[in-house]
Amino acid sequence: MMKLKYLLGTALIGSLSFSSCMDKFAEINTDPSIVTTPDIRYLFTQGLNEFIPSDYWSWYYDFTNMLHWGQVTVTSNTNLLNQPANSSGTGNVLRVLKIMREIDYQIQTMSEEDPVKAAQYKYVQAMMKTLVVYMGIQDTDMYGSMPYSEAALARYTDPALLTPKYDTQEEMFTSFDEDLVQAFKTLSNPVVVNGESVSQISLGYQDYVYQGDAKKWATFCNSLRLKVAVRLLHVNKKRALEIAQEVTNNSDYVLTANGTDCSNNFIYNQGSEWYHSQEDPTPGYGTKVLIDFMVQNQDPRVRFFFAKNDLNSKVIQAFFDSEAELGDKCESKIPDFIMDKIDYEVVNGKKVFKGWKAPGEPWVRYYGMPLTINASSDEAYTDYYDPTGKLHKVKLNDTELTYEVASAMQMEMYEGNRDYTFPDAPGAEIVQDKTDRPFYAMYFSAGEVNLYLAELKLVGATLPQSAQTYFNDGIKNSVEAWDYIAGANHIPYYDNAFDANEATIGLKNGELDALLTKDAYKLNGTDDLEKVYIQQRLNFIFMPNDMYVSMRRSGVPTKTSKYLKFENFRKDGADYILPRRCPMFSGDPTDQNYNNYQQALKDEGFTIGSNAEVLNKERVWYDNGAPEFGAGPNF
């Protein structure tokens, strides 16, 4: 794969392709440093580089909050769990929107001189539009109105449009769907000018997602409409079901299979030296309720989303050795919930590790943390939180080490240049994985599409397959695709085990078939819609915005679930109010668009600040009519 520095090439706006550069310079008869005609292929690559649905700031603020609110992760700092101190804010879509504006401008300018030459870029133009819609959906999901239809147009208008209007969320979703329909029509048909078909410019690896494959882009584009459809279910169910039917009517262009090496999915990698982030957001540990559910059902995705804890057989033996050496003075302690899974014998008065009890490695290495507020100071959870800071430490060979008994979110699924130290006994030789690897992200997939179709079928859409078929395929596609991503990112234990009593974590033969026999993983007429939403939730764990939107739309997990419960954050059982949108801030009166921003807030009924009760009550447009958190589906 090309390196990023080569892919970027001359991709910046205002740059020029240097092929036949001497001829170009002769044509313009001016200094080469002031050339102004960019190569549209490189503009597209720049737009793809700016397409970042999960950057550092999103994880540091919004996504980490959503994971906590969504009962995916927990940290010890839970006193103000529902009070977001900051946010990444809107504006991510502008990074790609401004590139699209330049592509549109260049094609329009070219068309005035040479319509046939301009028409060669129609597919590129449609691909860029699809990226913009994707980012626009994510921006508006938690923030509502924003500049969109008039945004990033100032340099192309006279007088300059410096105060773009704030489109309402309803207007944006109408635009999103119309734009996807038009982009799909372009990508799925020949481009014709004056009765003649016009060959399209080949992007090759300037498009490092689909290598310029128009069929795959058209499939992505058509299927992306389902992301729009499910968001409309509570405000315009009729239109949502129509969109689902229109999408599946184009049966050759629906993303319902991963393809070889998951090549049908939107898998994103900028190049061999792209690691995604140089920073280290720390969303925390998985919650006990979630990890217990996944382990009990032996869902392989728990191994891709969360890290093994530190208590491998070597560390277990170190605890035993410390106990034998120090006797009554030993304060170290293997938590009871882990000790129950250890098979050992006593030799000469000392415990010796023999193996793991059922369900065995790797399942016995995944444990979540209680999510109850102030659980760290609750004696019932001493084994988890080690409040004295002594229980999870082992001192041997003049070395003292502290071990993690719970499973943190696997952030090598976020960043390719993290280092990992394999847990071992104190004093043992340190073994690390310090290899920097190109990072692979998955932003849209057959698993997501099939689970949307299962949902839409259950709520009344006329679709060609049964909800059961979509559901089964959604689970299979999701597990297989996340297995592929975990392998591509070479997360710890995917390729190799560290000691003889460990197992690797890649997908094993027979696991998927066994998974589909579990009650929560099959539709049988009981709680079917809830089961679909549980699967959406699991598929979206490393796409926190979509995870939280699904939870908000569905009311799943539910407080009364037989499968995966929404747990109360408070030990006394009292309600704990969670935000339904991200906070808005007062804005800068010196900003030229300040008045439009203030009017948008007024029209939406949004007030300023981070109060959870306010953020729960003041909903974005398409959230109106959706159930309360934990209440379950209300269709």
XYZ file of C-alpha atoms in Angstrom:
635
model
C 0.000 0.000 0.000
C 1.224 3.480 -0.783
C 2.668 5.534 2.012
C 0.683 8.528 3.173
C 3.313 11.021 2.120
C 3.069 9.676 -1.434
C -0.717 9.584 -1.407
C -0.870 13.191 -0.342
C 1.463 14.196 -3.112
C 0.129 17.518 -4.324
C -3.303 17.002 -2.802
C -3.657 20.363 -1.084
C -6.222 22.743 -2.521
C -4.581 25.023 -4.993
C -1.931 22.474 -5.969
C -1.288 21.221 -9.475
C -0.493 17.799 -10.881
C 3.115 17.971 -12.020
C 2.740 15.463 -14.826
C 3.593 17.349 -18.017
C 4.429 20.270 -15.731
C 6.620 22.033 -18.272
C 3.740 22.148 -20.737
C 1.457 23.510 -18.029
C 3.914 26.215 -17.066
C 4.267 27.169 -20.689
C 0.512 27.455 -21.015
C 0.083 29.833 -18.113
C 3.341 31.711 -18.783
C 3.879 32.514 -15.130
C 5.925 31.496 -12.127
C 5.184 27.844 -11.196
C 4.782 28.783 -7.540
C 1.473 30.539 -8.245
C -0.324 27.932 -10.340
C -3.965 27.660 -9.338
C -5.531 24.690 -11.139
C -5.626 21.638 -8.841
C -5.798 18.054 -10.027
C -9.269 16.802 -9.065
C -7.946 13.316 -8.327
C -5.675 14.749 -5.663
C -8.469 16.915 -4.324
C -10.452 13.727 -3.783
C -7.531 12.157 -1.913
C -7.268 15.260 0.247
C -10.985 14.988 0.963
C -10.546 11.337 1.900
C -7.691 12.319 4.217
C -9.976 14.853 5.900
C -12.700 12.219 6.334
C -12.084 11.391 10.001
C -15.233 10.216 11.809
C -13.288 9.272 14.954
C -10.444 11.676 15.603
C -8.693 12.243 18.925
C -10.910 15.106 20.063
C -14.067 13.129 19.345
C -12.771 10.295 21.526
C -11.413 12.565 24.217
C -14.742 14.341 24.670
C -17.948 13.146 23.000
C -17.163 9.486 22.367
C -15.746 8.798 25.824
C -18.830 10.428 27.353
C -21.116 8.356 25.130
C -19.343 5.142 26.118
C -19.880 5.975 29.794
C -23.502 7.061 29.313
C -24.097 4.019 27.113
C -22.851 1.599 29.798
C -20.025 0.339 27.601
C -17.153 1.630 29.753
C -16.661 2.865 33.291
C -14.010 4.941 35.025
C -13.421 5.688 38.678
C -14.335 9.347 38.068
C -18.114 8.905 38.033
C -19.318 11.629 40.373
C -20.188 13.878 37.441
C -20.803 11.097 34.948
C -23.691 12.898 33.272
C -22.136 16.380 33.210
C -20.000 16.693 30.063
C -17.388 19.341 30.757
C -16.661 19.971 27.119
C -17.314 18.570 23.680
C -15.626 18.203 20.326
C -18.440 20.249 18.795
C -19.770 20.360 15.270
C -17.693 21.278 12.262
C -16.138 17.924 11.359
C -18.193 17.853 8.175
C -16.620 21.149 7.096
C -13.298 19.389 6.631
C -14.729 17.385 3.749
C -17.396 19.867 2.674
C -14.812 22.494 1.748
C -13.014 19.961 -0.459
C -16.297 19.051 -2.139
C -16.963 22.734 -2.838
C -13.603 23.034 -4.580
C -14.212 19.896 -6.636
C -17.639 21.212 -7.647
C -16.118 24.577 -8.588
C -13.313 23.037 -10.643
C -15.732 20.766 -12.524
C -18.122 23.643 -13.177
C -15.283 25.845 -14.455
C -13.947 23.038 -16.618
C -17.423 22.318 -17.969
C -17.734 25.828 -19.349
C -14.682 25.205 -21.547
C -14.830 21.453 -22.174
C -18.023 19.633 -21.056
C -16.665 16.221 -22.052
C -13.472 16.640 -20.036
C -15.472 17.848 -17.041
C -17.826 14.885 -17.301
C -14.891 12.520 -16.684
C -15.005 13.538 -13.022
C -18.698 12.919 -12.332
C -18.036 9.703 -10.410
C -15.389 11.433 -8.309
C -17.861 14.212 -7.569
C -20.521 11.694 -6.458
C -18.038 9.823 -4.256
C -17.099 13.053 -2.512
C -20.755 13.917 -1.960
C -21.263 10.551 -0.248
C -18.410 11.257 2.172
C -19.904 14.646 3.001
C -23.305 13.138 3.782
C -21.739 10.539 6.080
C -19.935 13.235 8.070
C -22.984 15.485 8.039
C -25.108 12.775 9.656
C -22.570 12.302 12.435
C -22.269 16.042 13.070
C -25.983 16.647 13.380
C -26.758 13.494 15.391
C -25.911 15.112 18.712
C -25.912 18.814 17.840
C -28.930 19.472 15.619
C -28.967 22.488 13.305
C -25.777 23.617 11.609
C -24.542 25.444 8.506
C -24.716 22.994 5.636
C -26.397 24.060 2.396
C -24.593 27.439 2.370
C -21.462 26.396 4.277
C -17.957 26.772 2.769
C -19.260 28.777 -0.196
C -17.733 32.168 0.643
C -14.805 31.954 -1.764
C -17.114 31.039 -4.652
C -19.746 33.764 -4.193
C -19.776 37.479 -4.869
C -20.328 39.031 -2.451
C -18.749 36.385 -0.232
C -21.310 34.339 1.706
C -19.824 34.821 5.175
C -23.006 34.187 7.169
C -24.333 30.812 6.004
C -27.738 29.883 7.331
C -28.207 27.162 9.902
C -30.136 24.340 8.246
C -32.576 22.611 10.546
C -32.013 18.936 11.167
C -35.185 18.169 9.238
C -33.875 20.118 6.239
C -30.527 18.368 6.469
C -31.995 14.877 6.469
C -34.062 15.760 3.428
C -30.871 17.006 1.746
C -28.866 13.980 2.848
C -31.283 11.569 1.242
C -31.690 13.614 -1.934
C -27.905 13.920 -2.260
C -27.426 10.173 -1.818
C -30.135 9.414 -4.376
C -28.481 11.690 -6.924
C -24.971 10.390 -6.164
C -26.196 6.811 -6.507
C -27.832 7.517 -9.871
C -24.558 8.974 -11.100
C -22.400 6.122 -9.832
C -24.664 3.343 -11.067
C -25.115 4.630 -14.612
C -22.882 5.621 -17.546
C -22.113 9.339 -17.817
C -23.398 10.575 -21.157
C -22.622 13.880 -22.901
C -24.124 14.706 -26.309
C -25.297 11.124 -26.652
C -21.853 9.659 -26.056
C -20.710 7.728 -22.986
C -17.803 9.420 -21.218
C -15.117 7.264 -19.589
C -14.446 8.203 -15.981
C -11.082 9.210 -14.575
C -9.447 6.306 -12.749
C -8.492 7.053 -9.154
C -6.651 3.821 -8.427
C -4.949 4.081 -5.043
C -5.673 7.793 -4.851
C -8.866 6.241 -3.459
C -7.473 4.013 -0.713
C -10.913 2.732 0.367
C -12.397 1.258 -2.826
C -9.615 2.030 -5.364
C -12.089 3.951 -7.517
C -14.465 0.982 -7.917
C -17.724 2.709 -8.918
C -19.830 -0.372 -8.122
C -18.576 -0.441 -4.533
C -19.051 3.302 -4.138
C -22.584 3.044 -5.529
C -23.318 0.223 -3.087
C -21.934 2.243 -0.176
C -23.928 5.269 -1.295
C -27.237 3.404 -1.728
C -26.823 1.510 1.563
C -25.932 4.694 3.455
C -29.532 5.798 2.933
C -30.491 3.261 5.615
C -28.534 5.337 8.132
C -30.912 8.149 7.235
C -33.992 5.920 7.269
C -33.620 4.564 10.791
C -33.136 8.076 12.160
C -36.475 9.112 10.668
C -38.517 6.320 12.254
C -39.960 8.403 15.097
C -40.636 11.545 13.078
C -41.563 10.215 9.634
C -41.975 6.452 9.764
C -43.717 6.341 6.388
C -40.732 7.930 4.658
C -38.273 5.749 6.567
C -39.972 2.583 5.329
C -40.118 3.957 1.783
C -36.366 4.607 1.833
C -35.710 1.042 2.998
C -37.812 -0.320 0.166
C -36.148 1.939 -2.411
C -32.708 0.841 -1.223
C -33.508 -2.871 -1.501
C -35.191 -2.370 -4.889
C -31.660 -1.686 -6.144
C -30.746 -5.224 -5.126
C -27.354 -5.266 -6.846
C -26.270 -2.292 -4.777
C -27.017 -3.264 -1.174
C -24.099 -3.885 1.170
C -25.225 -7.194 2.692
C -22.022 -9.234 2.350
C -18.507 -8.469 3.588
C -16.771 -9.704 0.455
C -13.270 -11.150 0.233
C -11.060 -9.677 2.958
C -14.049 -7.512 3.906
C -13.376 -5.437 0.792
C -17.056 -4.495 0.386
C -17.044 -2.711 3.742
C -15.862 0.865 4.143
C -12.474 0.076 5.676
C -10.211 3.056 6.053
C -6.412 3.106 6.091
C -4.463 6.132 4.897
C -1.193 4.305 4.365
C 1.630 2.295 5.882
C 2.781 5.160 8.117
C -0.679 6.212 9.302
C -1.391 5.295 12.922
C -4.601 7.352 13.345
C -3.574 9.302 16.433
C -0.505 10.263 18.406
C -2.560 10.757 21.559
C -3.968 8.314 24.095
C -7.622 8.763 25.030
C -8.566 6.379 27.839
C -12.270 5.513 27.796
C -11.758 3.103 30.687
C -12.756 -0.451 31.504
C -15.629 -2.384 30.034
C -18.701 -2.560 32.245
C -19.449 -5.775 34.090
C -22.979 -5.980 32.706
C -21.755 -5.810 29.101
C -18.688 -8.038 29.348
C -20.577 -10.645 31.393
C -23.241 -10.776 28.668
C -20.674 -11.235 25.901
C -18.616 -13.821 27.789
C -21.661 -15.837 28.888
C -22.768 -16.018 25.262
C -19.165 -16.538 24.105
C -19.439 -13.655 21.659
C -16.005 -13.424 19.974
C -16.288 -9.638 19.663
C -15.529 -9.230 23.371
C -11.989 -10.315 22.467
C -11.662 -7.627 19.797
C -13.208 -4.729 21.713
C -11.680 -5.320 25.142
C -8.231 -6.308 26.371
C -7.351 -9.441 28.290
C -6.708 -8.674 31.928
C -3.192 -9.074 33.317
C -3.778 -12.273 35.256
C -2.288 -14.901 32.970
C -0.891 -18.145 34.363
C 2.530 -16.587 35.020
C 1.015 -13.776 37.054
C -1.303 -16.174 38.896
C 1.742 -18.211 39.897
C 3.481 -15.025 41.042
C 0.546 -14.348 43.393
C 0.867 -17.912 44.717
C 4.639 -17.562 45.150
C 4.235 -14.281 47.009
C 1.667 -15.864 49.296
C 4.013 -18.769 50.077
C 6.985 -16.471 50.645
C 5.283 -13.864 52.839
C 2.630 -15.969 54.530
C 0.366 -13.910 56.773
C 2.216 -10.744 55.731
C 1.082 -11.133 52.141
C -1.524 -8.506 51.213
C -1.752 -9.486 47.564
C -5.015 -11.108 46.538
C -6.367 -12.804 43.467
C -9.988 -11.620 43.210
C -12.524 -14.294 44.120
C -14.241 -14.021 40.720
C -10.939 -14.989 39.089
C -9.877 -17.534 41.691
C -13.060 -19.476 40.944
C -11.734 -20.126 37.417
C -8.280 -21.404 38.471
C -7.362 -25.068 38.790
C -4.364 -25.540 41.079
C -2.709 -28.091 43.325
C -0.693 -27.733 46.502
C 2.901 -28.983 46.283
C 5.122 -28.806 49.369
C 2.705 -26.333 50.925
C 2.634 -23.996 47.913
C -0.132 -23.530 45.354
C 0.875 -24.418 41.815
C -1.158 -23.333 38.793
C -2.478 -26.304 36.776
C -4.887 -24.760 34.299
C -8.100 -22.850 33.734
C -11.540 -24.150 34.566
C -14.438 -23.783 32.122
C -14.951 -21.832 29.964
C -11.143 -21.681 29.734
C -8.842 -19.250 27.974
C -9.398 -16.712 26.524
C -12.854 -16.245 28.118
C -11.482 -16.333 31.681
C -9.435 -13.207 30.988
C -12.334 -10.820 30.346
C -13.962 -9.073 33.310
C -15.819 -5.780 33.465
C -16.127 -3.242 36.262
C -19.312 -2.387 38.181
C -20.817 0.807 36.792
C -22.556 1.983 39.964
C -21.531 5.505 40.911
C -18.928 5.468 43.722
C -18.484 1.704 43.337
C -14.785 2.220 44.047
C -15.626 3.065 47.672
C -18.147 0.233 48.083
C -16.812 -2.712 50.111
C -18.784 -5.085 47.895
C -16.467 -4.183 45.017
C -13.130 -4.262 46.859
C -11.858 -7.094 44.661
C -12.396 -4.944 41.586
C -11.150 -1.540 42.696
C -8.442 -2.389 45.265
C -9.083 0.787 47.315
C -5.943 0.282 49.454
C -3.706 -0.110 46.419
C -2.205 -3.274 47.869
C -4.368 -6.187 46.744
C -3.347 -6.279 43.104
C 0.384 -5.809 43.759
C 2.919 -8.605 43.875
C 6.453 -8.296 45.246
C 8.990 -10.925 44.226
C 12.653 -10.919 43.277
C 13.073 -7.404 44.700
C 10.518 -6.125 42.213
C 6.960 -4.968 42.802
C 4.329 -4.869 40.057
C 0.648 -3.923 39.955
C -1.759 -5.853 37.749
C -5.057 -5.021 36.078
C -7.795 -7.492 36.988
C -10.395 -5.987 34.631
C -10.520 -5.500 30.870
C -9.887 -2.057 29.464
C -11.191 -1.012 26.090
C -8.790 -2.349 23.465
C -7.324 0.904 22.192
C -5.039 -0.766 19.665
C -8.318 -0.868 17.769
C -8.000 2.937 17.788
C -4.300 3.610 17.377
C -1.609 1.684 15.515
C 1.514 2.826 17.339
C 0.705 1.883 20.917
C 3.158 -0.279 22.823
C 2.035 -3.318 24.789
C 3.864 -4.952 27.689
C 2.961 -8.591 28.256
C 2.174 -9.285 31.921
C 4.670 -11.489 33.735
C 5.974 -12.192 37.219
C 7.996 -9.478 38.980
C 11.644 -9.736 38.021
C 10.980 -11.618 34.781
C 12.402 -10.364 31.503
C 10.185 -7.633 30.089
C 8.534 -8.586 26.807
C 6.904 -5.849 24.741
C 5.232 -5.387 21.404
C 6.528 -2.016 20.212
C 5.938 -2.490 16.489
C 4.146 0.459 14.894
C 1.489 -0.771 12.487
C -0.739 0.955 9.940
C -4.147 1.539 11.455
C -7.362 0.130 10.004
C -10.789 1.522 10.876
C -14.202 0.284 9.767
C -16.783 3.042 9.325
C -19.592 1.221 7.480
C -20.237 -2.458 6.984
C -22.523 -5.250 5.856
C -23.180 -6.024 9.515
C -24.578 -2.534 10.060
C -26.691 -2.701 6.899
C -28.204 -6.104 7.681
C -29.069 -5.081 11.232
C -30.786 -1.921 9.934
C -32.749 -4.066 7.492
C -33.759 -6.458 10.281
C -35.000 -3.494 12.325
C -36.879 -1.938 9.405
C -38.460 -5.263 8.473
C -39.731 -5.734 12.025
C -41.304 -2.272 12.099
C -43.160 -2.748 8.824
C -40.935 -2.281 5.770
C -41.682 -4.445 2.738
C -38.300 -6.054 2.092
C -37.233 -9.115 0.087
C -35.751 -11.133 2.981
C -37.070 -12.106 6.400
C -36.021 -10.307 9.550
C -34.418 -13.574 10.663
C -32.225 -13.696 7.546
C -31.109 -10.094 7.940
C -30.504 -10.640 11.661
C -28.403 -13.780 11.225
C -26.408 -12.218 8.405
C -25.934 -9.057 10.442
C -24.425 -10.975 13.351
C -22.197 -13.086 11.091
C -21.035 -10.082 9.089
C -20.335 -8.092 12.244
C -18.290 -10.788 13.973
C -16.310 -11.648 10.853
C -15.622 -8.015 9.969
C -14.450 -7.050 13.459
C -12.292 -10.172 13.493
C -10.743 -8.946 10.248
C -10.127 -5.473 11.694
C -8.585 -6.931 14.865
C -6.267 -9.033 12.705
C -5.358 -6.131 10.428
C -4.464 -4.062 13.504
C -2.548 -6.979 15.073
C -3.971 -6.332 18.506
C -2.309 -8.217 21.393
C -2.910 -11.978 21.385
C -4.431 -12.000 17.918
C -1.316 -13.431 16.265
C 0.420 -15.180 19.163
C -0.116 -16.302 22.725
C 2.382 -15.249 25.374
C 2.513 -18.374 27.527
C 1.577 -22.007 27.163
C -1.677 -21.593 29.087
C -3.008 -18.806 26.871
C -5.169 -18.874 23.754
C -5.089 -16.518 20.796
C -8.187 -14.402 20.240
C -8.935 -14.674 16.517
C -12.258 -16.119 15.390
C -12.317 -19.929 15.686
C -14.135 -22.522 13.593
C -17.625 -23.207 14.877
C -17.873 -20.129 17.082
C -20.355 -18.323 14.846
C -22.652 -21.331 14.528
C -22.642 -21.760 18.307
C -23.306 -18.059 18.829
C -26.441 -18.131 16.688
C -27.971 -20.802 18.944
C -27.968 -18.481 21.967
C -31.364 -17.122 22.958
C -30.330 -13.471 22.673
C -28.886 -14.154 19.216
C -31.920 -15.637 17.484
C -35.347 -14.294 16.631
C -38.272 -16.364 17.844
C -41.127 -13.888 18.134
C -40.175 -12.831 21.649
C -38.375 -9.520 22.183
C -37.194 -9.628 18.556
C -36.788 -5.886 18.136
C -34.857 -5.640 21.395
C -32.501 -8.378 20.182
C -31.826 -6.475 16.962
C -30.986 -3.330 18.918
C -28.668 -5.299 21.224
C -26.777 -6.460 18.139
C -26.590 -2.930 16.752
C -25.170 -1.857 20.098
C -22.482 -4.554 20.011
C -21.568 -3.835 16.400
C -21.121 -0.137 17.206
C -18.883 -0.398 20.290
C -15.962 1.105 18.373
C -18.297 3.577 16.663
C -19.566 5.292 19.854
C -21.675 7.939 18.111
C -23.726 5.270 16.330
C -23.871 3.160 19.490
C -25.370 6.034 21.443
C -27.763 7.017 18.656
C -29.038 3.434 18.502
C -29.475 3.366 22.277
C -31.296 6.698 22.172
C -33.568 5.683 19.307
C -34.495 2.319 20.772
C -34.498 2.548 24.558
C -32.262 -0.571 24.475
C -30.693 -1.903 26.634
C -33.857 -2.025 28.707
C -34.215 -1.943 32.475
C -36.315 -5.127 32.392
C -34.320 -7.094 29.810
C -33.877 -10.862 30.108
C -30.681 -10.550 28.082
C -28.660 -7.360 28.527
C -30.006 -4.940 31.121
C -29.728 -1.203 31.416
C -28.409 -0.953 34.963
C -29.152 1.894 37.298
C -26.153 4.112 37.887
C -27.281 4.766 41.456
C -27.116 2.129 44.174
C -30.331 3.417 45.768
C -32.224 2.796 42.514
C -33.139 6.447 41.948
C -33.157 7.746 38.390
C -29.919 9.116 37.013
C -30.620 11.504 34.174
C -28.493 11.096 31.069
C -28.056 13.653 28.257
C -29.757 13.013 24.921
C -27.604 15.512 23.076
C -24.248 17.236 23.510
C -23.997 20.685 25.085
C -24.117 23.932 23.149
C -22.076 26.920 24.185
C -22.759 30.634 24.165
C -20.737 31.472 21.078
C -18.584 34.472 20.260
C -20.440 37.766 19.599
C -17.572 38.843 17.320
C -18.194 35.846 15.061
C -19.770 37.014 11.805
C -22.325 34.204 11.994
C -23.159 34.723 15.669
C -26.709 35.941 15.011
C -27.574 32.915 12.881
C -26.216 30.637 15.588
C -28.293 32.319 18.269
C -31.416 32.137 16.117
C -30.824 28.439 15.474
C -30.605 27.758 19.203
C -33.838 29.669 19.735
C -35.627 27.818 16.938
C -34.507 24.453 18.318
C -35.413 25.381 21.855
C -31.861 24.715 23.004
C -30.343 26.439 26.004
C -26.661 26.826 26.826
C -24.723 24.595 29.184
C -24.047 21.063 30.325
C -26.862 20.356 32.762
C -27.953 16.763 32.229
C -31.646 17.351 32.897
C -31.702 20.104 30.281
C -29.764 17.985 27.785
C -32.194 15.148 28.386
C -35.290 17.283 27.847
C -34.124 19.375 24.885
C -33.979 16.840 22.063
C -32.732 17.136 18.516
C -35.516 16.976 15.922
C -35.471 13.288 14.990
C -35.203 12.249 18.660
C -38.713 13.515 19.372
C -40.995 10.599 20.132
C -38.154 8.167 20.895
C -38.367 6.223 24.177
C -36.596 7.158 27.376
C -33.281 5.467 28.068
C -33.878 1.922 29.262
C -37.581 1.933 28.399
C -37.318 -0.313 25.334
C -38.749 0.108 21.817
C -42.035 2.022 21.525
C -43.113 1.168 17.963
